[in-house]
Amino acid sequence: MAEIVIKQVAKRFGGFTALHSIDLTITDQEFMVLLGASGCGKTTLLRIVAGLETPSQGEVWIGGRRVDHLPPRDRGIAMVFQNYAVFPHLTVFENIAFGLRMKKLPQQEVDGRVNRTAELMHIEQLLKRYSGQLSGGQRQRVAVARALAMEPDVILMDEPLSNLDALLRLEMRAELKGVLAASKTTTIYVTHDQVEAMSLADRIAVMHQGRIVQAASPVEVYRNPAARFVGSFIGNPPMNFIPATKTANGSWTVAGLTLPGPKSDKQTIEFAIRPEDVDAGNEGINATVRVVEPLGPHTLVTCDVEGGLFRAILESNAAVAVGDHLRLAPKPDRIRWFDPETTNAL
Amino acid sequence: MHGKALPYLLLMPATLFLCVFFLYPFALVAFEAFTRDGGFTLDNFRTMAGSWKFPVTVRNTLLLSAIVVPIQLVMALLMATMVSRLETGRSTALYIFAIPLGISDLAAGLIWLAIFDQSGFLNTLLSNLGVIDRPVMFLGYQSKLTIFIAVALAEIWRATAIMMVILVAGMGLIPREYYEAAEVFGASPWKRFIKITLPLLRPSLQTAIILRVILAFEVFAVVAALGGTNLPVLMGETYNWQFTLQDRNVAAAMALFILAISIGFTLFFLRVLRVPKEARI
């Protein structure tokens, strides 16, 4: 059992606050992805869990044990680094065996574990090679095998796929998901790639400016963003936002369309809808088509709505041309509302 | 002008300079070592090796190197590790550690002479503390061991920094991620030093050791200042043949001998500390 509990962890570098009081619980065997743009603090948080960085305040618990004062080697973790950190002076075998040798395991056990994990990662034919003789993808496999060989409670991954080319990344992503699920470890995985996050995670913690904005399942994060940032960060193209003006209590006008909405004291709030959640019809938001991009399965249409950009994903047989005036009807159950001041969902 | 020729043209002056002022005199020395009265001979080497002082100088020089270089290596590694860990003030520490580098070897010898001399600092200190009632002759002809220790101390003081500077540069090239990986995978600070720093530092260790060993074989002024003729070393003996005994042919042979053992040790360390191409950073 290795539940990870992060309690009020903050990190300051001089006058700069990298993390503001983070609270997060990762349940046993959960695959948690920390997602955010660069500089949001996700790597710092991972390094604090690893013990490579000391928190300015707060506690880290792994498997019911407080670990924030322990060195990394006493935390029962293994880590995969962004640049792999495969030792250049050791063979692949010795790289995978490194942690096992530090634990002074008997040679037989070391051989067994190295061969097993090498097979799992399909690198058994590379065991005698040095890092300099491997491709990026192979090094990545060695780094993962080295972590798995430790049979740790927790595996931490810092953007492990970001240095691979697109095709390899896709392949490794699927493989990692399978291998980690089978290993039954708790995983924290840092990435800035939302597709990676969506496809791998049991839960995604979206981070922004040193705070966790939302921690929920991928579908929940996508469908019900807790804050405007989440909606604008996740999804490609991102969510559309249009100002909504109050007409009556619980009724709002959005670009010429009156919609039922949340009750609020505010005169204006923000209406939000995902590009795929609108239909072109006779009624809806007034939109002028600016760009039409046929993408095969569907057509991406960029429009002008009240002076702002609005993207809609329409069926690929939709007859749309630049300059057309469209009426885009939002699917009622997919409409979301945000407070323009707090940026939180209403 | 054609672009391809330009680099070679620019290198020409330095190459010419080296040919005229290095290769040519070297050829002359080699020629002198193997000739006497116009004819080819190995007599100069026989005379050199036949002298009673020769085995003593070889022994002293090798012994001095064998003691000084390992001590310096350990100290340089220690100093380099400390300097590399500094987050602020690293260059200040480096400059202070490197001060002795700016002092010529003769001056260094004289500084240590001022310490060990009969009326030197050490005697003054000891007598002021009441440890001794009259000055001790540390560097007299009867106290070869103290002379040896004084020379070793002066050499260590003078030339450890050169190794340290090379090692600091080398440590800077080792990516931090390797240390973090080693830390996560269970290596204590000592294990990280043994398993990561030392192996990855091999190219720099090689340079530092070779440079230092060659310099140790050429030790001269420090010995001259502290020991005079009481601690004969190879370089001093070469000087002796050239200027006291006025035999430039034997002096040339001696110089070639020093060159030969320098090359021998260089090849040895190149081989022992070789890093296979595929295992480089």
XYZ file of C-alpha atoms in Angstrom:
627
model
C 0.000 0.000 0.000
C 1.557 3.249 -1.034
C -0.784 6.143 -0.759
C 0.924 9.476 -1.232
C -0.342 12.375 0.817
C 0.903 15.884 0.185
C -0.092 18.276 2.966
C 0.180 22.036 2.603
C 3.446 21.793 0.730
C 4.890 25.134 -0.334
C 8.175 25.998 -1.969
C 9.818 29.377 -2.175
C 13.013 30.174 -4.052
C 14.157 33.464 -2.571
C 11.295 35.870 -3.193
C 9.648 33.637 -5.775
C 6.901 31.278 -4.651
C 6.999 28.181 -6.853
C 4.300 26.311 -4.937
C 1.491 27.749 -2.804
C 0.343 25.323 -0.150
C -0.425 22.191 -2.183
C -2.796 19.528 -0.827
C -3.097 16.351 -2.857
C -3.754 12.717 -2.072
C -2.790 10.022 -4.542
C -4.386 6.701 -3.722
C -2.568 3.373 -3.820
C -1.817 2.209 -7.387
C -3.278 5.349 -8.868
C -1.746 6.920 -11.966
C -1.685 10.632 -11.225
C -0.578 13.090 -13.875
C 0.600 16.566 -12.930
C -0.249 18.685 -15.940
C 0.631 22.287 -16.579
C 2.633 24.721 -18.674
C 6.339 25.117 -17.986
C 7.029 27.023 -14.796
C 3.746 26.021 -13.136
C 5.557 24.113 -10.369
C 4.726 20.544 -11.428
C 8.350 19.407 -11.606
C 9.138 21.117 -8.292
C 6.265 19.232 -6.660
C 7.520 15.935 -8.108
C 11.051 16.653 -6.898
C 9.729 17.393 -3.416
C 8.001 13.997 -3.362
C 11.269 12.443 -4.604
C 13.321 14.230 -1.959
C 15.501 16.058 -4.470
C 14.034 19.343 -3.284
C 13.102 20.327 0.270
C 9.715 21.934 0.791
C 9.692 25.326 2.520
C 6.722 24.044 4.497
C 4.330 21.122 4.581
C 4.494 17.361 4.830
C 4.876 14.464 2.433
C 3.608 11.023 3.441
C 4.207 7.828 1.476
C 2.502 4.607 2.577
C 1.556 6.040 5.950
C 5.090 7.182 6.708
C 6.176 10.785 6.863
C 9.099 11.109 4.441
C 9.811 14.794 3.915
C 12.872 14.680 6.172
C 14.219 11.448 4.630
C 16.793 11.260 1.820
C 15.424 9.993 -1.530
C 16.914 6.540 -1.029
C 14.831 5.899 2.090
C 11.492 6.813 0.530
C 10.772 3.605 -1.409
C 10.609 5.441 -4.714
C 12.114 5.090 -8.158
C 12.294 7.812 -10.751
C 12.503 8.242 -14.508
C 14.247 11.456 -15.480
C 13.510 13.747 -18.392
C 16.954 13.203 -19.924
C 16.885 9.560 -18.805
C 20.099 9.892 -16.718
C 21.307 6.524 -17.974
C 24.865 6.342 -16.626
C 27.273 6.556 -19.581
C 30.075 4.587 -17.919
C 27.945 1.551 -17.137
C 26.433 -1.056 -19.420
C 22.681 -1.323 -19.740
C 22.796 -4.309 -17.400
C 24.696 -2.379 -14.732
C 22.420 0.614 -15.165
C 19.351 -1.486 -14.448
C 21.206 -3.232 -11.632
C 22.451 0.030 -10.073
C 19.773 0.415 -7.425
C 19.760 -3.328 -6.682
C 23.511 -3.290 -6.081
C 23.098 -0.309 -3.756
C 20.605 -2.419 -1.817
C 23.254 -5.173 -1.757
C 20.897 -7.793 -3.176
C 22.492 -11.186 -3.931
C 23.842 -11.565 -7.468
C 21.231 -14.179 -8.352
C 18.410 -11.835 -7.412
C 20.047 -8.989 -9.352
C 20.387 -11.175 -12.475
C 16.809 -12.319 -12.173
C 15.333 -8.859 -11.753
C 17.469 -7.249 -14.470
C 16.590 -9.955 -16.988
C 12.926 -9.818 -16.093
C 12.567 -6.063 -16.432
C 14.772 -5.969 -19.535
C 12.450 -8.495 -21.140
C 9.423 -6.504 -20.069
C 10.860 -3.403 -21.741
C 12.108 -5.376 -24.781
C 15.767 -4.475 -24.289
C 17.161 -7.889 -23.387
C 19.412 -7.827 -26.468
C 20.974 -4.498 -25.351
C 22.208 -5.496 -21.895
C 25.906 -5.402 -22.804
C 25.740 -2.031 -24.565
C 26.641 1.399 -23.241
C 24.305 4.372 -23.224
C 26.305 5.984 -26.040
C 25.378 3.081 -28.315
C 21.631 3.454 -27.732
C 18.953 5.531 -29.445
C 16.809 7.939 -27.428
C 13.939 5.463 -27.335
C 16.189 2.664 -26.122
C 17.643 4.877 -23.381
C 14.113 5.669 -22.313
C 13.406 1.950 -22.013
C 16.548 1.465 -19.925
C 15.498 4.304 -17.605
C 12.052 2.737 -17.121
C 13.535 -0.736 -16.635
C 15.915 0.655 -14.004
C 12.965 2.085 -12.110
C 10.846 -1.074 -12.409
C 13.694 -3.333 -11.303
C 13.597 -1.633 -7.909
C 10.040 -2.945 -7.472
C 9.242 0.350 -5.777
C 6.016 1.418 -4.120
C 6.062 4.640 -6.088
C 7.394 5.562 -9.518
C 7.947 9.213 -10.294
C 8.247 10.287 -13.920
C 9.452 13.703 -15.002
C 8.362 14.339 -18.605
C 9.743 10.961 -19.632
C 8.489 11.088 -23.208
C 9.220 14.709 -24.059
C 12.552 13.960 -25.745
C 11.171 11.307 -28.083
C 9.873 11.910 -31.592
C 6.106 11.921 -32.081
C 5.723 8.380 -33.369
C 7.908 6.843 -30.677
C 6.102 8.861 -28.034
C 2.792 7.351 -29.102
C 4.232 3.850 -28.952
C 5.938 4.337 -25.578
C 2.839 5.945 -24.120
C 0.735 2.878 -24.726
C 3.507 0.609 -23.488
C 4.101 2.624 -20.312
C 0.430 2.509 -19.470
C 0.370 -1.278 -19.758
C 3.615 -1.865 -17.910
C 2.808 0.491 -15.040
C -0.699 -0.875 -14.600
C 0.765 -4.382 -14.369
C 3.430 -3.290 -11.880
C 0.774 -2.080 -9.425
C 2.824 0.885 -8.308
C 1.536 4.308 -7.489
C 2.689 6.669 -10.202
C 3.150 10.416 -10.382
C 3.773 11.528 -13.911
C 4.695 15.086 -14.868
C 3.920 16.367 -18.344
C 2.961 19.501 -20.237
C 1.325 17.418 -22.971
C -2.430 17.286 -22.414
C -2.946 14.374 -24.793
C -0.386 12.356 -22.849
C -2.110 13.332 -19.624
C -5.588 12.423 -20.883
C -4.511 9.067 -22.261
C -2.419 7.910 -19.280
C -4.022 9.295 -16.169
C -6.462 7.869 -13.694
C -6.595 11.400 -12.399
C -5.108 14.650 -13.672
C -4.000 17.450 -11.389
C -3.967 20.596 -13.494
C -1.443 23.067 -12.142
C -1.207 26.779 -12.774
C 1.150 29.291 -11.182
C 2.084 27.067 -8.271
C -1.443 25.904 -7.454
C -3.508 22.845 -8.263
C -6.528 24.212 -10.074
C -8.353 20.933 -10.450
C -7.618 17.308 -9.679
C -10.094 14.946 -11.291
C -10.506 12.196 -13.862
C -9.546 13.093 -17.450
C -13.156 13.196 -18.629
C -14.218 15.317 -15.654
C -11.357 17.747 -16.238
C -12.346 17.979 -19.888
C -16.090 18.196 -19.435
C -16.344 20.170 -16.224
C -13.348 22.464 -15.881
C -13.246 23.854 -12.359
C -11.777 27.108 -13.604
C -11.444 29.075 -16.800
C -7.725 28.156 -17.002
C -8.497 24.446 -17.172
C -10.938 24.952 -20.019
C -8.532 27.121 -21.942
C -5.539 24.845 -21.297
C -7.112 21.480 -21.985
C -8.597 20.607 -25.334
C -7.276 21.377 -28.763
C -8.700 23.708 -29.874
C -9.533 24.989 -26.378
C -12.896 25.996 -24.958
C -14.645 29.084 -26.329
C -15.471 31.898 -23.938
C -18.039 34.637 -24.600
C -19.211 37.353 -22.158
C -22.804 36.898 -21.032
C -25.016 39.777 -19.878
C -27.833 39.427 -17.396
C -31.345 39.781 -18.772
C -33.242 38.481 -15.776
C -32.281 36.492 -12.718
C -31.003 33.169 -14.075
C -31.212 34.285 -17.681
C -28.281 35.503 -19.786
C -27.731 36.924 -23.272
C -24.813 35.452 -25.145
C -24.069 36.940 -28.574
C -27.704 37.507 -29.384
C -28.931 34.282 -27.821
C -30.825 34.162 -24.538
C -29.972 31.172 -22.382
C -30.956 29.931 -18.933
C -27.964 30.042 -16.597
C -26.856 30.258 -13.026
C -28.301 32.777 -10.607
C -25.773 35.473 -9.793
C -25.531 39.025 -8.448
C -23.108 39.920 -11.229
C -24.205 41.758 -14.334
C -21.782 39.904 -16.629
C -20.359 36.413 -16.396
C -18.644 34.185 -18.934
C -20.313 31.602 -21.114
C -18.123 28.696 -22.226
C -18.576 25.862 -24.695
C -16.260 23.329 -26.310
C -15.863 23.654 -30.110
C -17.435 20.241 -30.749
C -20.505 21.065 -28.643
C -22.229 23.428 -31.097
C -24.461 22.688 -34.078
C -24.991 24.974 -37.063
C -28.714 25.640 -37.433
C -31.381 28.314 -37.656
C -31.010 29.571 -34.125
C -28.002 30.198 -31.967
C -24.968 32.419 -31.530
C -24.345 34.926 -34.323
C -21.040 34.016 -35.955
C -19.179 35.196 -39.057
C -16.884 32.625 -40.617
C -13.232 33.710 -40.901
C -11.303 30.509 -41.625
C -12.448 27.068 -42.733
C -10.102 24.111 -42.136
C -11.316 20.731 -43.394
C -9.506 18.124 -41.260
C -11.033 14.921 -42.627
C -13.218 13.548 -39.845
C -14.582 17.026 -39.245
C -14.163 20.630 -40.261
C -12.715 23.266 -37.967
C -14.353 26.634 -38.462
C -12.940 29.781 -36.882
C -15.530 32.517 -36.566
C -15.955 36.033 -35.286
C -18.356 36.280 -32.378
C -18.824 39.705 -30.792
C -15.329 40.722 -31.881
C -13.667 37.627 -30.386
C -12.552 34.341 -31.915
C -14.863 31.371 -31.657
C -13.955 27.919 -32.902
C -16.484 25.336 -33.878
C -16.009 21.773 -34.999
C -18.652 20.936 -37.582
C -19.345 17.852 -39.620
C -17.048 17.566 -42.604
C -19.945 17.715 -45.065
C -21.113 21.093 -43.690
C -21.196 23.590 -46.565
C -19.446 26.556 -44.989
C -17.493 29.311 -46.726
C -15.517 32.275 -45.490
C -17.810 35.258 -44.890
C -20.889 33.122 -44.173
C -23.106 34.102 -41.278
C -23.821 31.114 -39.087
C -26.143 30.441 -36.199
C -24.328 28.135 -33.782
C -26.553 26.400 -31.249
C -24.745 25.206 -28.098
C -25.781 21.819 -26.676
C -27.588 22.824 -23.474
C -26.019 20.145 -21.242
C -22.500 21.115 -22.337
C -22.683 24.807 -21.518
C -20.441 25.945 -18.665
C -20.371 29.298 -16.860
C -17.438 31.046 -15.214
C -17.113 33.920 -12.804
C -14.971 36.539 -14.600
C -13.365 37.694 -11.340
C -12.498 34.473 -9.537
C -12.371 32.582 -12.899
C -14.039 29.659 -11.107
C -16.925 27.648 -12.543
C -20.395 28.766 -11.491
C 41.318 34.348 -50.722
C 40.099 30.786 -50.773
C 38.210 29.942 -47.584
C 39.694 26.485 -47.177
C 43.267 27.717 -46.887
C 42.459 30.368 -44.308
C 42.503 28.217 -41.154
C 45.870 26.767 -42.114
C 47.275 30.196 -42.886
C 46.123 31.433 -39.512
C 47.742 28.467 -37.793
C 50.984 28.966 -39.702
C 52.694 31.505 -37.380
C 52.166 29.369 -34.279
C 53.289 26.241 -36.108
C 56.383 27.964 -37.431
C 57.138 29.343 -33.992
C 56.943 25.880 -32.461
C 59.121 24.395 -35.203
C 61.808 27.028 -34.837
C 61.865 27.312 -31.060
C 60.896 23.819 -30.020
C 61.457 21.135 -32.621
C 64.768 22.565 -33.791
C 66.382 22.862 -30.315
C 64.940 19.461 -29.470
C 66.604 17.960 -32.518
C 69.847 19.671 -31.520
C 69.690 18.245 -27.983
C 68.899 14.788 -29.312
C 71.779 15.103 -31.727
C 74.155 16.156 -28.953
C 73.049 13.292 -26.744
C 73.990 10.738 -29.339
C 77.284 12.249 -30.564
C 80.678 13.035 -29.130
C 83.476 14.671 -31.070
C 81.428 14.480 -34.252
C 80.718 10.735 -34.235
C 77.597 8.721 -33.252
C 77.960 7.110 -29.829
C 76.038 5.898 -26.781
C 78.922 6.927 -24.508
C 77.027 9.928 -23.126
C 74.322 7.633 -21.791
C 76.955 5.274 -20.379
C 78.692 8.169 -18.604
C 75.346 9.388 -17.273
C 74.284 5.992 -15.953
C 77.759 5.227 -14.661
C 77.871 8.208 -12.340
C 77.357 7.266 -8.676
C 74.830 10.029 -8.328
C 72.585 8.748 -11.128
C 70.722 5.996 -9.207
C 70.303 8.388 -6.268
C 68.772 11.104 -8.454
C 66.439 8.604 -10.136
C 65.396 7.210 -6.777
C 64.863 10.646 -5.211
C 62.869 11.945 -8.156
C 60.630 8.883 -8.436
C 60.137 8.695 -4.655
C 59.254 12.378 -4.488
C 56.739 11.964 -7.330
C 55.328 8.788 -5.826
C 54.646 10.558 -2.533
C 53.709 14.043 -3.687
C 51.391 13.199 -6.606
C 49.003 10.831 -4.763
C 48.728 13.250 -1.830
C 48.039 16.077 -4.237
C 45.495 13.985 -6.100
C 43.511 13.260 -2.944
C 43.737 16.873 -1.779
C 42.796 18.208 -5.207
C 39.765 15.890 -5.348
C 38.706 17.035 -1.902
C 39.167 20.710 -2.710
C 37.475 20.368 -6.094
C 34.496 18.600 -4.524
C 34.117 21.345 -1.957
C 34.481 24.129 -4.509
C 31.995 22.455 -6.874
C 29.409 22.249 -4.093
C 29.602 25.966 -3.330
C 26.563 27.850 -4.529
C 28.033 31.292 -4.026
C 31.616 32.454 -3.819
C 32.873 29.600 -5.952
C 35.207 31.760 -8.018
C 36.543 33.521 -4.915
C 37.430 30.168 -3.357
C 38.998 29.065 -6.636
C 41.131 32.212 -6.821
C 42.326 31.799 -3.243
C 43.133 28.134 -3.733
C 44.985 29.007 -6.918
C 47.226 31.717 -5.427
C 50.303 29.444 -5.146
C 50.017 28.839 -8.902
C 51.010 32.424 -9.502
C 54.277 32.004 -7.656
C 57.379 30.711 -9.445
C 58.835 27.460 -8.154
C 62.016 29.160 -6.988
C 60.013 31.726 -5.025
C 57.988 28.883 -3.533
C 61.220 27.176 -2.514
C 62.446 30.393 -0.915
C 59.189 30.855 1.010
C 59.541 27.396 2.507
C 63.251 28.031 3.114
C 62.228 31.050 5.178
C 60.061 28.705 7.230
C 62.530 25.859 7.745
C 65.747 27.880 7.876
C 67.855 27.950 11.031
C 66.615 31.476 11.746
C 63.285 30.832 10.054
C 59.659 31.112 11.173
C 59.380 27.563 12.442
C 62.444 27.863 14.703
C 61.262 31.246 15.979
C 57.815 29.861 16.712
C 59.115 26.760 18.457
C 61.558 28.711 20.613
C 58.925 31.339 21.498
C 56.639 28.510 22.581
C 59.498 27.145 24.638
C 59.567 23.828 22.810
C 63.251 24.219 21.889
C 66.018 26.291 23.502
C 68.227 26.632 20.459
C 67.515 26.661 16.734
C 67.286 23.279 15.010
C 69.015 22.732 11.679
C 66.082 21.273 9.763
C 67.760 21.401 6.390
C 71.325 20.362 7.265
C 73.146 17.743 5.226
C 72.535 15.161 7.947
C 68.790 15.564 7.934
C 67.917 14.204 4.484
C 64.464 13.106 5.671
C 63.502 16.610 6.827
C 64.761 18.043 3.552
C 62.679 15.486 1.715
C 59.615 16.335 3.803
C 60.188 20.072 3.332
C 60.478 19.645 -0.442
C 57.360 17.458 -0.525
C 55.447 20.046 1.530
C 56.563 22.898 -0.705
C 55.616 20.950 -3.825
C 52.220 20.030 -2.417
C 51.586 23.615 -1.393
C 52.697 24.959 -4.735
C 51.172 22.659 -7.305
C 47.993 21.084 -5.896
C 45.891 23.919 -7.273
C 46.722 23.079 -10.883
C 45.187 19.642 -10.408
C 42.243 21.137 -8.561
C 41.482 23.597 -11.359
C 41.439 20.773 -13.916
C 39.221 18.624 -11.686
C 36.794 21.468 -10.951
C 36.397 21.989 -14.691
C 35.872 18.252 -15.133
C 33.274 18.038 -12.361
C 31.382 20.897 -13.972
C 30.900 18.720 -17.047
C 29.103 15.924 -15.185
C 25.341 16.513 -15.543
C 23.535 16.907 -12.214
C 20.864 14.446 -13.272
C 23.334 11.559 -12.864
C 23.837 12.463 -9.215
C 20.107 12.783 -8.669
C 19.496 9.417 -10.312
C 22.187 7.829 -8.154
C 20.668 9.467 -5.074
C 17.174 8.200 -5.863
C 18.496 4.716 -6.596
C 20.094 4.451 -3.186
C 23.664 5.763 -3.415
C 25.040 7.491 -0.319
C 27.221 10.597 -0.849
C 30.360 8.436 -0.658
C 28.936 5.892 -3.118
C 27.994 8.725 -5.472
C 31.582 9.934 -5.373
C 32.969 6.451 -6.040
C 30.354 5.281 -8.553
C 29.588 8.483 -10.423
C 32.152 11.236 -9.868
C 35.345 9.213 -10.164
C 34.432 7.188 -13.260
C 32.955 10.183 -15.071
C 35.912 12.337 -14.060
C 38.381 9.965 -15.677
C 39.325 12.206 -18.622
C 40.101 15.095 -16.246
C 41.912 12.807 -13.806
C 44.018 11.607 -16.696
C 44.984 15.151 -17.720
C 45.655 16.251 -14.147
C 47.784 13.231 -13.257
C 49.831 13.294 -16.456
C 50.476 17.004 -16.149
C 51.411 16.720 -12.501
C 53.664 13.675 -12.944
C 55.587 15.354 -15.742
C 56.000 18.456 -13.579
C 57.156 16.260 -10.689
C 59.866 14.697 -12.850
C 61.042 18.202 -13.675
C 61.248 19.375 -10.053
C 64.275 21.617 -9.709
C 64.116 25.062 -8.130
C 62.252 24.019 -4.971
C 64.839 21.298 -4.365
C 67.701 23.661 -5.133
C 66.396 26.230 -2.658
C 65.656 23.811 0.171
C 68.159 21.028 -0.282
C 70.970 22.381 -2.403
C 72.973 19.324 -3.384
C 71.785 17.324 -0.379
C 68.808 15.971 -2.257
C 69.998 15.356 -5.832
C 67.161 15.049 -8.373
C 67.197 14.407 -12.126
C 66.771 18.011 -13.230
C 69.396 19.269 -10.777
C 71.803 16.671 -12.059
C 71.168 17.746 -15.651
C 71.968 21.314 -14.614
C 75.075 20.023 -12.896
C 76.357 18.239 -16.008
C 75.705 21.274 -18.163
C 77.116 24.043 -15.995
C 79.335 22.587 -13.264
C 80.858 19.702 -15.161
C 80.600 21.546 -18.498
C 79.578 18.422 -20.388
C 76.671 19.348 -22.624
C 76.527 15.953 -24.284
C 75.854 14.098 -21.034
C 73.449 16.869 -19.969
C 71.623 16.337 -23.272
C 71.521 12.587 -22.624
C 70.095 13.278 -19.161
C 67.435 15.569 -20.639
C 66.440 12.835 -23.082
C 66.249 10.365 -20.225
C 63.805 12.630 -18.356
C 61.789 13.002 -21.541
C 61.731 9.222 -21.990
C 60.376 8.483 -18.515
C 57.866 11.325 -18.886
C 56.621 9.815 -22.141
C 56.606 6.377 -20.534
C 54.406 7.490 -17.639
C 52.170 9.514 -19.947
C 51.507 6.448 -22.089
C 50.903 4.417 -18.950
C 48.248 6.798 -17.626
C 46.690 7.241 -21.054
C 46.225 3.503 -21.170
C 45.127 2.914 -17.574
C 42.630 5.788 -17.433
C 41.356 5.336 -20.980
C 37.618 5.824 -21.441
C 36.123 3.721 -24.224
C 34.419 5.882 -26.833
C 30.966 4.397 -26.203
C 31.208 5.032 -22.447
C 31.832 8.790 -22.679
C 29.384 11.379 -21.373
